Amino acid sequence: MSRLCFDYGHGGEDPGATYNGRRESDDVLSLGKEVAEEVRRHGVTVDETRTSDVTVSLSDRSNFENGNAYDYFISFHRNAYEPEKAKGVETYTYLNPGEKSRELAESIQASLVILGFVDRGVKEANYHVLRETKSPAVLIEIGFIDNSEDNILFGEKRNEIIKVIAKAILYELGIDYVEASTETEEGNGEMLYRVMAGSYGIRKNAENQVQKLIEAGFDATIMIFNK
């Protein structure tokens, strides 16, 4: 089973970048936890360096990651420069990154740019959480907190941001993204119930069954569950 370590920057006594009452530590905690839930929905284990507004030192973050074997370490941040002077997203790897971290960084960066953020590129940096972690690591700067346009994008496209980051991670893990579905939907004011048509241990068999259902006129898709 795939396993990830999510790191939400700052927290507690360290709010990170701030602007007009907005705190980086709050933004990345809230957003990152939703990305974690979206990834977990696909059977991936996600451990988090913090899950509330608490202070976590850089060494505690890297020590936490070093305590387990992870497929990736992903640190969530928001950028800052001078008010309204810079904008966009950028994704960091450690110096001379390995192929896995570089590819994940490029996938996440491209996904966020599609949503309308200015592309500041994939960069390398000697940040502690990139240098002192064992697994392939990336650090995401999701827009500038001191830029009004980026904050609008961060708010209005929040669900899309969560989705595209989760998709990029799952892609690098070799896991197909599956759209979320609800147990009930409204249709002409009536309750609808979903029906499952079998479970399969081999994906090809599941794909064959989906094709048969589609040919028979039924709406069908594959959903992934762990035993």
JSON list of C-alpha atoms in Angstrom, two decimals:
[
{"chain": "A", "resi": 1, "resn": "MET", "atom": "CA", "xyz": [0.00, 0.00, 0.00]},
{"chain": "A", "resi": 2, "resn": "SER", "atom": "CA", "xyz": [1.24, 3.50, -0.84]},
{"chain": "A", "resi": 3, "resn": "ARG", "atom": "CA", "xyz": [2.12, 5.75, 2.08]},
{"chain": "A", "resi": 4, "resn": "LEU", "atom": "CA", "xyz": [2.64, 9.52, 2.12]},
{"chain": "A", "resi": 5, "resn": "CYS", "atom": "CA", "xyz": [3.82, 12.09, 4.63]},
{"chain": "A", "resi": 6, "resn": "PHE", "atom": "CA", "xyz": [2.04, 15.45, 4.43]},
{"chain": "A", "resi": 7, "resn": "ASP", "atom": "CA", "xyz": [3.61, 18.47, 6.08]},
{"chain": "A", "resi": 8, "resn": "TYR", "atom": "CA", "xyz": [1.57, 21.62, 6.67]},
{"chain": "A", "resi": 9, "resn": "GLY", "atom": "CA", "xyz": [3.95, 24.53, 7.07]},
{"chain": "A", "resi": 10, "resn": "HIS", "atom": "CA", "xyz": [4.23, 26.67, 10.23]},
{"chain": "A", "resi": 11, "resn": "GLY", "atom": "CA", "xyz": [1.51, 26.55, 12.92]},
{"chain": "A", "resi": 12, "resn": "GLY", "atom": "CA", "xyz": [1.01, 27.54, 16.55]},
{"chain": "A", "resi": 13, "resn": "GLU", "atom": "CA", "xyz": [3.39, 30.31, 17.52]},
{"chain": "A", "resi": 14, "resn": "ASP", "atom": "CA", "xyz": [4.59, 30.52, 13.90]},
{"chain": "A", "resi": 15, "resn": "PRO", "atom": "CA", "xyz": [1.80, 31.74, 11.60]},
{"chain": "A", "resi": 16, "resn": "GLY", "atom": "CA", "xyz": [4.07, 31.87, 8.57]},
{"chain": "A", "resi": 17, "resn": "ALA", "atom": "CA", "xyz": [3.31, 34.62, 6.07]},
{"chain": "A", "resi": 18, "resn": "THR", "atom": "CA", "xyz": [0.38, 36.89, 6.95]},
{"chain": "A", "resi": 19, "resn": "TYR", "atom": "CA", "xyz": [-1.65, 39.47, 5.05]},
{"chain": "A", "resi": 20, "resn": "ASN", "atom": "CA", "xyz": [-4.77, 41.39, 6.06]},
{"chain": "A", "resi": 21, "resn": "GLY", "atom": "CA", "xyz": [-5.45, 38.97, 8.91]},
{"chain": "A", "resi": 22, "resn": "ARG", "atom": "CA", "xyz": [-4.88, 35.89, 6.76]},
{"chain": "A", "resi": 23, "resn": "ARG", "atom": "CA", "xyz": [-2.33, 33.34, 8.01]},
{"chain": "A", "resi": 24, "resn": "GLU", "atom": "CA", "xyz": [-0.34, 30.90, 5.91]},
{"chain": "A", "resi": 25, "resn": "SER", "atom": "CA", "xyz": [-0.46, 28.29, 8.68]},
{"chain": "A", "resi": 26, "resn": "ASP", "atom": "CA", "xyz": [-4.28, 28.26, 8.58]},
{"chain": "A", "resi": 27, "resn": "ASP", "atom": "CA", "xyz": [-4.55, 28.14, 4.78]},
{"chain": "A", "resi": 28, "resn": "VAL", "atom": "CA", "xyz": [-2.18, 25.21, 4.32]},
{"chain": "A", "resi": 29, "resn": "LEU", "atom": "CA", "xyz": [-3.56, 23.20, 7.25]},
{"chain": "A", "resi": 30, "resn": "SER", "atom": "CA", "xyz": [-7.11, 23.46, 6.02]},
{"chain": "A", "resi": 31, "resn": "LEU", "atom": "CA", "xyz": [-6.33, 22.80, 2.36]},
{"chain": "A", "resi": 32, "resn": "GLY", "atom": "CA", "xyz": [-3.73, 20.10, 3.01]},
{"chain": "A", "resi": 33, "resn": "LYS", "atom": "CA", "xyz": [-6.05, 18.08, 5.22]},
{"chain": "A", "resi": 34, "resn": "GLU", "atom": "CA", "xyz": [-8.64, 18.03, 2.45]},
{"chain": "A", "resi": 35, "resn": "VAL", "atom": "CA", "xyz": [-6.05, 16.86, -0.07]},
{"chain": "A", "resi": 36, "resn": "ALA", "atom": "CA", "xyz": [-5.14, 14.12, 2.42]},
{"chain": "A", "resi": 37, "resn": "GLU", "atom": "CA", "xyz": [-8.76, 12.98, 2.61]},
{"chain": "A", "resi": 38, "resn": "GLU", "atom": "CA", "xyz": [-9.07, 12.95, -1.17]},
{"chain": "A", "resi": 39, "resn": "VAL", "atom": "CA", "xyz": [-5.94, 10.78, -1.46]},
{"chain": "A", "resi": 40, "resn": "ARG", "atom": "CA", "xyz": [-7.04, 8.48, 1.37]},
{"chain": "A", "resi": 41, "resn": "ARG", "atom": "CA", "xyz": [-10.28, 7.88, -0.52]},
{"chain": "A", "resi": 42, "resn": "HIS", "atom": "CA", "xyz": [-8.14, 5.96, -3.01]},
{"chain": "A", "resi": 43, "resn": "GLY", "atom": "CA", "xyz": [-6.67, 3.62, -0.41]},
{"chain": "A", "resi": 44, "resn": "VAL", "atom": "CA", "xyz": [-3.47, 5.59, 0.24]},
{"chain": "A", "resi": 45, "resn": "THR", "atom": "CA", "xyz": [-2.17, 6.01, 3.80]},
{"chain": "A", "resi": 46, "resn": "VAL", "atom": "CA", "xyz": [-1.39, 9.64, 4.67]},
{"chain": "A", "resi": 47, "resn": "ASP", "atom": "CA", "xyz": [0.46, 10.62, 7.84]},
{"chain": "A", "resi": 48, "resn": "GLU", "atom": "CA", "xyz": [0.59, 14.30, 8.82]},
{"chain": "A", "resi": 49, "resn": "THR", "atom": "CA", "xyz": [3.23, 16.26, 10.73]},
{"chain": "A", "resi": 50, "resn": "ARG", "atom": "CA", "xyz": [0.45, 18.26, 12.35]},
{"chain": "A", "resi": 51, "resn": "THR", "atom": "CA", "xyz": [-3.35, 18.14, 12.27]},
{"chain": "A", "resi": 52, "resn": "SER", "atom": "CA", "xyz": [-4.14, 21.29, 14.28]},
{"chain": "A", "resi": 53, "resn": "ASP", "atom": "CA", "xyz": [-2.76, 24.77, 14.91]},
{"chain": "A", "resi": 54, "resn": "VAL", "atom": "CA", "xyz": [0.30, 23.70, 16.91]},
{"chain": "A", "resi": 55, "resn": "THR", "atom": "CA", "xyz": [3.98, 24.59, 16.74]},
{"chain": "A", "resi": 56, "resn": "VAL", "atom": "CA", "xyz": [6.14, 21.90, 15.10]},
{"chain": "A", "resi": 57, "resn": "SER", "atom": "CA", "xyz": [9.87, 22.52, 14.69]},
{"chain": "A", "resi": 58, "resn": "LEU", "atom": "CA", "xyz": [11.67, 21.79, 11.44]},
{"chain": "A", "resi": 59, "resn": "SER", "atom": "CA", "xyz": [13.64, 18.99, 13.11]},
{"chain": "A", "resi": 60, "resn": "ASP", "atom": "CA", "xyz": [10.44, 17.46, 14.49]},
{"chain": "A", "resi": 61, "resn": "ARG", "atom": "CA", "xyz": [8.98, 17.47, 11.00]},
{"chain": "A", "resi": 62, "resn": "SER", "atom": "CA", "xyz": [11.96, 15.71, 9.43]},
{"chain": "A", "resi": 63, "resn": "ASN", "atom": "CA", "xyz": [12.26, 13.31, 12.39]},
{"chain": "A", "resi": 64, "resn": "PHE", "atom": "CA", "xyz": [8.60, 12.42, 11.96]},
{"chain": "A", "resi": 65, "resn": "GLU", "atom": "CA", "xyz": [9.21, 11.60, 8.30]},
{"chain": "A", "resi": 66, "resn": "ASN", "atom": "CA", "xyz": [12.36, 9.65, 9.09]},
{"chain": "A", "resi": 67, "resn": "GLY", "atom": "CA", "xyz": [10.40, 7.39, 11.43]},
{"chain": "A", "resi": 68, "resn": "ASN", "atom": "CA", "xyz": [8.62, 5.60, 8.58]},
{"chain": "A", "resi": 69, "resn": "ALA", "atom": "CA", "xyz": [9.12, 4.62, 4.97]},
{"chain": "A", "resi": 70, "resn": "TYR", "atom": "CA", "xyz": [7.15, 6.89, 2.63]},
{"chain": "A", "resi": 71, "resn": "ASP", "atom": "CA", "xyz": [6.62, 7.02, -1.10]},
{"chain": "A", "resi": 72, "resn": "TYR", "atom": "CA", "xyz": [6.70, 10.83, -0.93]},
{"chain": "A", "resi": 73, "resn": "PHE", "atom": "CA", "xyz": [7.02, 13.72, 1.51]},
{"chain": "A", "resi": 74, "resn": "ILE", "atom": "CA", "xyz": [4.90, 16.73, 0.49]},
{"chain": "A", "resi": 75, "resn": "SER", "atom": "CA", "xyz": [5.10, 20.07, 2.28]},
{"chain": "A", "resi": 76, "resn": "PHE", "atom": "CA", "xyz": [2.31, 22.64, 1.79]},
{"chain": "A", "resi": 77, "resn": "HIS", "atom": "CA", "xyz": [3.06, 26.38, 1.92]},
{"chain": "A", "resi": 78, "resn": "ARG", "atom": "CA", "xyz": [1.95, 29.76, 0.63]},
{"chain": "A", "resi": 79, "resn": "ASN", "atom": "CA", "xyz": [4.37, 32.37, -0.61]},
{"chain": "A", "resi": 80, "resn": "ALA", "atom": "CA", "xyz": [4.94, 36.04, 0.28]},
{"chain": "A", "resi": 81, "resn": "TYR", "atom": "CA", "xyz": [7.10, 38.89, -0.99]},
{"chain": "A", "resi": 82, "resn": "GLU", "atom": "CA", "xyz": [5.86, 42.48, -0.90]},
{"chain": "A", "resi": 83, "resn": "PRO", "atom": "CA", "xyz": [2.11, 43.20, -0.84]},
{"chain": "A", "resi": 84, "resn": "GLU", "atom": "CA", "xyz": [0.62, 42.87, -4.34]},
{"chain": "A", "resi": 85, "resn": "LYS", "atom": "CA", "xyz": [4.08, 42.72, -5.98]},
{"chain": "A", "resi": 86, "resn": "ALA", "atom": "CA", "xyz": [4.37, 39.01, -6.82]},
{"chain": "A", "resi": 87, "resn": "LYS", "atom": "CA", "xyz": [2.00, 36.17, -7.67]},
{"chain": "A", "resi": 88, "resn": "GLY", "atom": "CA", "xyz": [1.91, 32.60, -8.90]},
{"chain": "A", "resi": 89, "resn": "VAL", "atom": "CA", "xyz": [2.77, 29.06, -7.87]},
{"chain": "A", "resi": 90, "resn": "GLU", "atom": "CA", "xyz": [6.12, 27.36, -7.62]},
{"chain": "A", "resi": 91, "resn": "THR", "atom": "CA", "xyz": [7.11, 23.88, -6.50]},
{"chain": "A", "resi": 92, "resn": "TYR", "atom": "CA", "xyz": [10.45, 23.00, -4.94]},
{"chain": "A", "resi": 93, "resn": "THR", "atom": "CA", "xyz": [12.65, 19.93, -4.79]},
{"chain": "A", "resi": 94, "resn": "TYR", "atom": "CA", "xyz": [15.98, 19.50, -3.05]},
{"chain": "A", "resi": 95, "resn": "LEU", "atom": "CA", "xyz": [19.21, 20.26, -4.92]},
{"chain": "A", "resi": 96, "resn": "ASN", "atom": "CA", "xyz": [19.93, 17.78, -7.71]},
{"chain": "A", "resi": 97, "resn": "PRO", "atom": "CA", "xyz": [16.63, 15.97, -7.13]},
{"chain": "A", "resi": 98, "resn": "GLY", "atom": "CA", "xyz": [15.94, 12.37, -7.93]},
{"chain": "A", "resi": 99, "resn": "GLU", "atom": "CA", "xyz": [13.61, 11.47, -10.76]},
{"chain": "A", "resi": 100, "resn": "LYS", "atom": "CA", "xyz": [10.62, 10.72, -8.51]},
{"chain": "A", "resi": 101, "resn": "SER", "atom": "CA", "xyz": [10.63, 14.06, -6.69]},
{"chain": "A", "resi": 102, "resn": "ARG", "atom": "CA", "xyz": [11.24, 15.97, -9.90]},
{"chain": "A", "resi": 103, "resn": "GLU", "atom": "CA", "xyz": [8.37, 14.27, -11.72]},
{"chain": "A", "resi": 104, "resn": "LEU", "atom": "CA", "xyz": [5.96, 14.82, -8.83]},
{"chain": "A", "resi": 105, "resn": "ALA", "atom": "CA", "xyz": [6.94, 18.48, -8.61]},
{"chain": "A", "resi": 106, "resn": "GLU", "atom": "CA", "xyz": [6.37, 18.95, -12.34]},
{"chain": "A", "resi": 107, "resn": "SER", "atom": "CA", "xyz": [2.99, 17.20, -12.20]},
{"chain": "A", "resi": 108, "resn": "ILE", "atom": "CA", "xyz": [1.75, 19.33, -9.29]},
{"chain": "A", "resi": 109, "resn": "GLN", "atom": "CA", "xyz": [3.10, 22.55, -10.79]},
{"chain": "A", "resi": 110, "resn": "ALA", "atom": "CA", "xyz": [1.46, 21.95, -14.18]},
{"chain": "A", "resi": 111, "resn": "SER", "atom": "CA", "xyz": [-1.85, 21.05, -12.53]},
{"chain": "A", "resi": 112, "resn": "LEU", "atom": "CA", "xyz": [-2.00, 24.28, -10.53]},
{"chain": "A", "resi": 113, "resn": "VAL", "atom": "CA", "xyz": [-0.99, 26.46, -13.48]},
{"chain": "A", "resi": 114, "resn": "ILE", "atom": "CA", "xyz": [-3.92, 25.10, -15.49]},
{"chain": "A", "resi": 115, "resn": "LEU", "atom": "CA", "xyz": [-6.23, 26.58, -12.83]},
{"chain": "A", "resi": 116, "resn": "GLY", "atom": "CA", "xyz": [-5.01, 30.09, -13.61]},
{"chain": "A", "resi": 117, "resn": "PHE", "atom": "CA", "xyz": [-2.01, 30.65, -11.33]},
{"chain": "A", "resi": 118, "resn": "VAL", "atom": "CA", "xyz": [1.06, 32.29, -12.84]},
{"chain": "A", "resi": 119, "resn": "ASP", "atom": "CA", "xyz": [3.73, 29.67, -13.54]},
{"chain": "A", "resi": 120, "resn": "ARG", "atom": "CA", "xyz": [6.84, 30.43, -11.49]},
{"chain": "A", "resi": 121, "resn": "GLY", "atom": "CA", "xyz": [8.28, 27.02, -12.31]},
{"chain": "A", "resi": 122, "resn": "VAL", "atom": "CA", "xyz": [9.80, 24.03, -10.55]},
{"chain": "A", "resi": 123, "resn": "LYS", "atom": "CA", "xyz": [12.83, 25.08, -8.53]},
{"chain": "A", "resi": 124, "resn": "GLU", "atom": "CA", "xyz": [15.52, 23.59, -6.32]},
{"chain": "A", "resi": 125, "resn": "ALA", "atom": "CA", "xyz": [16.27, 24.75, -2.77]},
{"chain": "A", "resi": 126, "resn": "ASN", "atom": "CA", "xyz": [18.24, 23.73, 0.29]},
{"chain": "A", "resi": 127, "resn": "TYR", "atom": "CA", "xyz": [15.21, 23.79, 2.61]},
{"chain": "A", "resi": 128, "resn": "HIS", "atom": "CA", "xyz": [15.44, 21.69, 5.76]},
{"chain": "A", "resi": 129, "resn": "VAL", "atom": "CA", "xyz": [12.34, 19.61, 5.05]},
{"chain": "A", "resi": 130, "resn": "LEU", "atom": "CA", "xyz": [13.67, 18.77, 1.58]},
{"chain": "A", "resi": 131, "resn": "ARG", "atom": "CA", "xyz": [17.24, 18.10, 2.70]},
{"chain": "A", "resi": 132, "resn": "GLU", "atom": "CA", "xyz": [16.63, 16.12, 5.89]},
{"chain": "A", "resi": 133, "resn": "THR", "atom": "CA", "xyz": [13.84, 13.82, 4.71]},
{"chain": "A", "resi": 134, "resn": "LYS", "atom": "CA", "xyz": [14.54, 10.37, 3.30]},
{"chain": "A", "resi": 135, "resn": "SER", "atom": "CA", "xyz": [11.75, 9.95, 0.78]},
{"chain": "A", "resi": 136, "resn": "PRO", "atom": "CA", "xyz": [11.34, 11.86, -2.49]},
{"chain": "A", "resi": 137, "resn": "ALA", "atom": "CA", "xyz": [10.26, 15.30, -1.30]},
{"chain": "A", "resi": 138, "resn": "VAL", "atom": "CA", "xyz": [8.54, 18.35, -2.74]},
{"chain": "A", "resi": 139, "resn": "LEU", "atom": "CA", "xyz": [7.43, 21.68, -1.27]},
{"chain": "A", "resi": 140, "resn": "ILE", "atom": "CA", "xyz": [4.46, 23.47, -2.84]},
{"chain": "A", "resi": 141, "resn": "GLU", "atom": "CA", "xyz": [3.99, 27.26, -2.67]},
{"chain": "A", "resi": 142, "resn": "ILE", "atom": "CA", "xyz": [0.29, 27.62, -3.53]},
{"chain": "A", "resi": 143, "resn": "GLY", "atom": "CA", "xyz": [0.12, 31.26, -4.56]},
{"chain": "A", "resi": 144, "resn": "PHE", "atom": "CA", "xyz": [1.17, 34.41, -2.71]},
{"chain": "A", "resi": 145, "resn": "ILE", "atom": "CA", "xyz": [-0.79, 35.13, 0.43]},
{"chain": "A", "resi": 146, "resn": "ASP", "atom": "CA", "xyz": [0.02, 38.84, 0.03]},
{"chain": "A", "resi": 147, "resn": "ASN", "atom": "CA", "xyz": [-1.49, 38.99, -3.47]},
{"chain": "A", "resi": 148, "resn": "SER", "atom": "CA", "xyz": [-5.23, 39.59, -3.79]},
{"chain": "A", "resi": 149, "resn": "GLU", "atom": "CA", "xyz": [-5.54, 37.82, -7.15]},
{"chain": "A", "resi": 150, "resn": "ASP", "atom": "CA", "xyz": [-3.89, 34.68, -5.81]},
{"chain": "A", "resi": 151, "resn": "ASN", "atom": "CA", "xyz": [-6.12, 34.75, -2.73]},
{"chain": "A", "resi": 152, "resn": "ILE", "atom": "CA", "xyz": [-9.19, 34.97, -4.94]},
{"chain": "A", "resi": 153, "resn": "LEU", "atom": "CA", "xyz": [-7.98, 31.95, -6.93]},
{"chain": "A", "resi": 154, "resn": "PHE", "atom": "CA", "xyz": [-7.15, 30.12, -3.71]},
{"chain": "A", "resi": 155, "resn": "GLY", "atom": "CA", "xyz": [-10.71, 30.66, -2.48]},
{"chain": "A", "resi": 156, "resn": "GLU", "atom": "CA", "xyz": [-12.79, 30.37, -5.63]},
{"chain": "A", "resi": 157, "resn": "LYS", "atom": "CA", "xyz": [-10.93, 27.35, -7.00]},
{"chain": "A", "resi": 158, "resn": "ARG", "atom": "CA", "xyz": [-10.30, 25.64, -3.68]},
{"chain": "A", "resi": 159, "resn": "ASN", "atom": "CA", "xyz": [-12.07, 22.39, -4.61]},
{"chain": "A", "resi": 160, "resn": "GLU", "atom": "CA", "xyz": [-10.26, 22.26, -7.93]},
{"chain": "A", "resi": 161, "resn": "ILE", "atom": "CA", "xyz": [-6.91, 22.87, -6.22]},
{"chain": "A", "resi": 162, "resn": "ILE", "atom": "CA", "xyz": [-7.57, 19.98, -3.86]},
{"chain": "A", "resi": 163, "resn": "LYS", "atom": "CA", "xyz": [-8.57, 17.75, -6.74]},
{"chain": "A", "resi": 164, "resn": "VAL", "atom": "CA", "xyz": [-5.67, 18.51, -9.07]},
{"chain": "A", "resi": 165, "resn": "ILE", "atom": "CA", "xyz": [-3.04, 18.10, -6.35]},
{"chain": "A", "resi": 166, "resn": "ALA", "atom": "CA", "xyz": [-4.59, 14.77, -5.35]},
{"chain": "A", "resi": 167, "resn": "LYS", "atom": "CA", "xyz": [-4.72, 13.70, -9.01]},
{"chain": "A", "resi": 168, "resn": "ALA", "atom": "CA", "xyz": [-1.06, 14.58, -9.56]},
{"chain": "A", "resi": 169, "resn": "ILE", "atom": "CA", "xyz": [0.01, 12.60, -6.50]},
{"chain": "A", "resi": 170, "resn": "LEU", "atom": "CA", "xyz": [-2.10, 9.59, -7.42]},
{"chain": "A", "resi": 171, "resn": "TYR", "atom": "CA", "xyz": [-0.77, 9.66, -10.97]},
{"chain": "A", "resi": 172, "resn": "GLU", "atom": "CA", "xyz": [2.80, 9.42, -9.71]},
{"chain": "A", "resi": 173, "resn": "LEU", "atom": "CA", "xyz": [1.76, 6.53, -7.44]},
{"chain": "A", "resi": 174, "resn": "GLY", "atom": "CA", "xyz": [0.25, 4.72, -10.43]},
{"chain": "A", "resi": 175, "resn": "ILE", "atom": "CA", "xyz": [-3.29, 4.98, -9.05]},
{"chain": "A", "resi": 176, "resn": "ASP", "atom": "CA", "xyz": [-6.26, 5.98, -11.22]},
{"chain": "A", "resi": 177, "resn": "TYR", "atom": "CA", "xyz": [-8.26, 8.89, -9.87]},
{"chain": "A", "resi": 178, "resn": "VAL", "atom": "CA", "xyz": [-11.92, 8.08, -9.26]},
{"chain": "A", "resi": 179, "resn": "GLU", "atom": "CA", "xyz": [-14.52, 10.81, -9.00]},
{"chain": "A", "resi": 180, "resn": "ALA", "atom": "CA", "xyz": [-16.26, 10.98, -5.62]},
{"chain": "A", "resi": 181, "resn": "SER", "atom": "CA", "xyz": [-19.84, 9.78, -5.57]},
{"chain": "A", "resi": 182, "resn": "THR", "atom": "CA", "xyz": [-22.59, 10.12, -3.01]},
{"chain": "A", "resi": 183, "resn": "GLU", "atom": "CA", "xyz": [-24.84, 7.35, -1.83]},
{"chain": "A", "resi": 184, "resn": "THR", "atom": "CA", "xyz": [-27.91, 9.38, -2.74]},
{"chain": "A", "resi": 185, "resn": "GLU", "atom": "CA", "xyz": [-28.64, 11.93, -5.41]},
{"chain": "A", "resi": 186, "resn": "GLU", "atom": "CA", "xyz": [-31.66, 14.04, -6.12]},
{"chain": "A", "resi": 187, "resn": "GLY", "atom": "CA", "xyz": [-33.53, 13.33, -9.32]},
{"chain": "A", "resi": 188, "resn": "ASN", "atom": "CA", "xyz": [-36.89, 14.91, -9.97]},
{"chain": "A", "resi": 189, "resn": "GLY", "atom": "CA", "xyz": [-37.30, 15.23, -6.22]},
{"chain": "A", "resi": 190, "resn": "GLU", "atom": "CA", "xyz": [-36.87, 11.49, -5.66]},
{"chain": "A", "resi": 191, "resn": "MET", "atom": "CA", "xyz": [-34.20, 9.46, -3.87]},
{"chain": "A", "resi": 192, "resn": "LEU", "atom": "CA", "xyz": [-31.88, 7.46, -6.11]},
{"chain": "A", "resi": 193, "resn": "TYR", "atom": "CA", "xyz": [-29.92, 4.37, -5.05]},
{"chain": "A", "resi": 194, "resn": "ARG", "atom": "CA", "xyz": [-26.66, 3.18, -6.61]},
{"chain": "A", "resi": 195, "resn": "VAL", "atom": "CA", "xyz": [-26.20, -0.49, -7.47]},
{"chain": "A", "resi": 196, "resn": "MET", "atom": "CA", "xyz": [-22.86, -2.33, -7.49]},
{"chain": "A", "resi": 197, "resn": "ALA", "atom": "CA", "xyz": [-22.40, -5.00, -10.14]},
{"chain": "A", "resi": 198, "resn": "GLY", "atom": "CA", "xyz": [-19.62, -7.15, -8.75]},
{"chain": "A", "resi": 199, "resn": "SER", "atom": "CA", "xyz": [-16.17, -6.86, -7.19]},
{"chain": "A", "resi": 200, "resn": "TYR", "atom": "CA", "xyz": [-13.00, -8.12, -8.87]},
{"chain": "A", "resi": 201, "resn": "GLY", "atom": "CA", "xyz": [-9.47, -8.82, -7.76]},
{"chain": "A", "resi": 202, "resn": "ILE", "atom": "CA", "xyz": [-8.14, -8.32, -11.30]},
{"chain": "A", "resi": 203, "resn": "ARG", "atom": "CA", "xyz": [-8.59, -4.88, -12.88]},
{"chain": "A", "resi": 204, "resn": "LYS", "atom": "CA", "xyz": [-9.00, -6.26, -16.40]},
{"chain": "A", "resi": 205, "resn": "ASN", "atom": "CA", "xyz": [-12.04, -8.26, -15.29]},
{"chain": "A", "resi": 206, "resn": "ALA", "atom": "CA", "xyz": [-13.53, -5.11, -13.76]},
{"chain": "A", "resi": 207, "resn": "GLU", "atom": "CA", "xyz": [-12.90, -3.17, -16.98]},
{"chain": "A", "resi": 208, "resn": "ASN", "atom": "CA", "xyz": [-14.61, -5.91, -19.03]},
{"chain": "A", "resi": 209, "resn": "GLN", "atom": "CA", "xyz": [-17.66, -5.78, -16.74]},
{"chain": "A", "resi": 210, "resn": "VAL", "atom": "CA", "xyz": [-17.85, -1.98, -17.01]},
{"chain": "A", "resi": 211, "resn": "GLN", "atom": "CA", "xyz": [-17.73, -2.22, -20.80]},
{"chain": "A", "resi": 212, "resn": "LYS", "atom": "CA", "xyz": [-20.58, -4.74, -20.82]},
{"chain": "A", "resi": 213, "resn": "LEU", "atom": "CA", "xyz": [-22.71, -2.49, -18.60]},
{"chain": "A", "resi": 214, "resn": "ILE", "atom": "CA", "xyz": [-22.03, 0.56, -20.76]},
{"chain": "A", "resi": 215, "resn": "GLU", "atom": "CA", "xyz": [-22.95, -1.39, -23.91]},
{"chain": "A", "resi": 216, "resn": "ALA", "atom": "CA", "xyz": [-26.18, -2.41, -22.16]},
{"chain": "A", "resi": 217, "resn": "GLY", "atom": "CA", "xyz": [-27.02, 1.24, -21.54]},
{"chain": "A", "resi": 218, "resn": "PHE", "atom": "CA", "xyz": [-25.99, 1.54, -17.90]},
{"chain": "A", "resi": 219, "resn": "ASP", "atom": "CA", "xyz": [-23.81, 4.29, -16.38]},
{"chain": "A", "resi": 220, "resn": "ALA", "atom": "CA", "xyz": [-20.82, 2.37, -15.01]},
{"chain": "A", "resi": 221, "resn": "THR", "atom": "CA", "xyz": [-17.38, 3.15, -13.62]},
{"chain": "A", "resi": 222, "resn": "ILE", "atom": "CA", "xyz": [-14.66, 1.46, -11.56]},
{"chain": "A", "resi": 223, "resn": "MET", "atom": "CA", "xyz": [-14.34, 2.35, -7.88]},
{"chain": "A", "resi": 224, "resn": "ILE", "atom": "CA", "xyz": [-11.35, 1.20, -5.83]},
{"chain": "A", "resi": 225, "resn": "PHE", "atom": "CA", "xyz": [-11.79, -0.29, -2.35]},
{"chain": "A", "resi": 226, "resn": "ASN", "atom": "CA", "xyz": [-9.35, -1.94, 0.03]},
{"chain": "A", "resi": 227, "resn": "LYS", "atom": "CA", "xyz": [-10.30, -5.26, 1.59]}
]
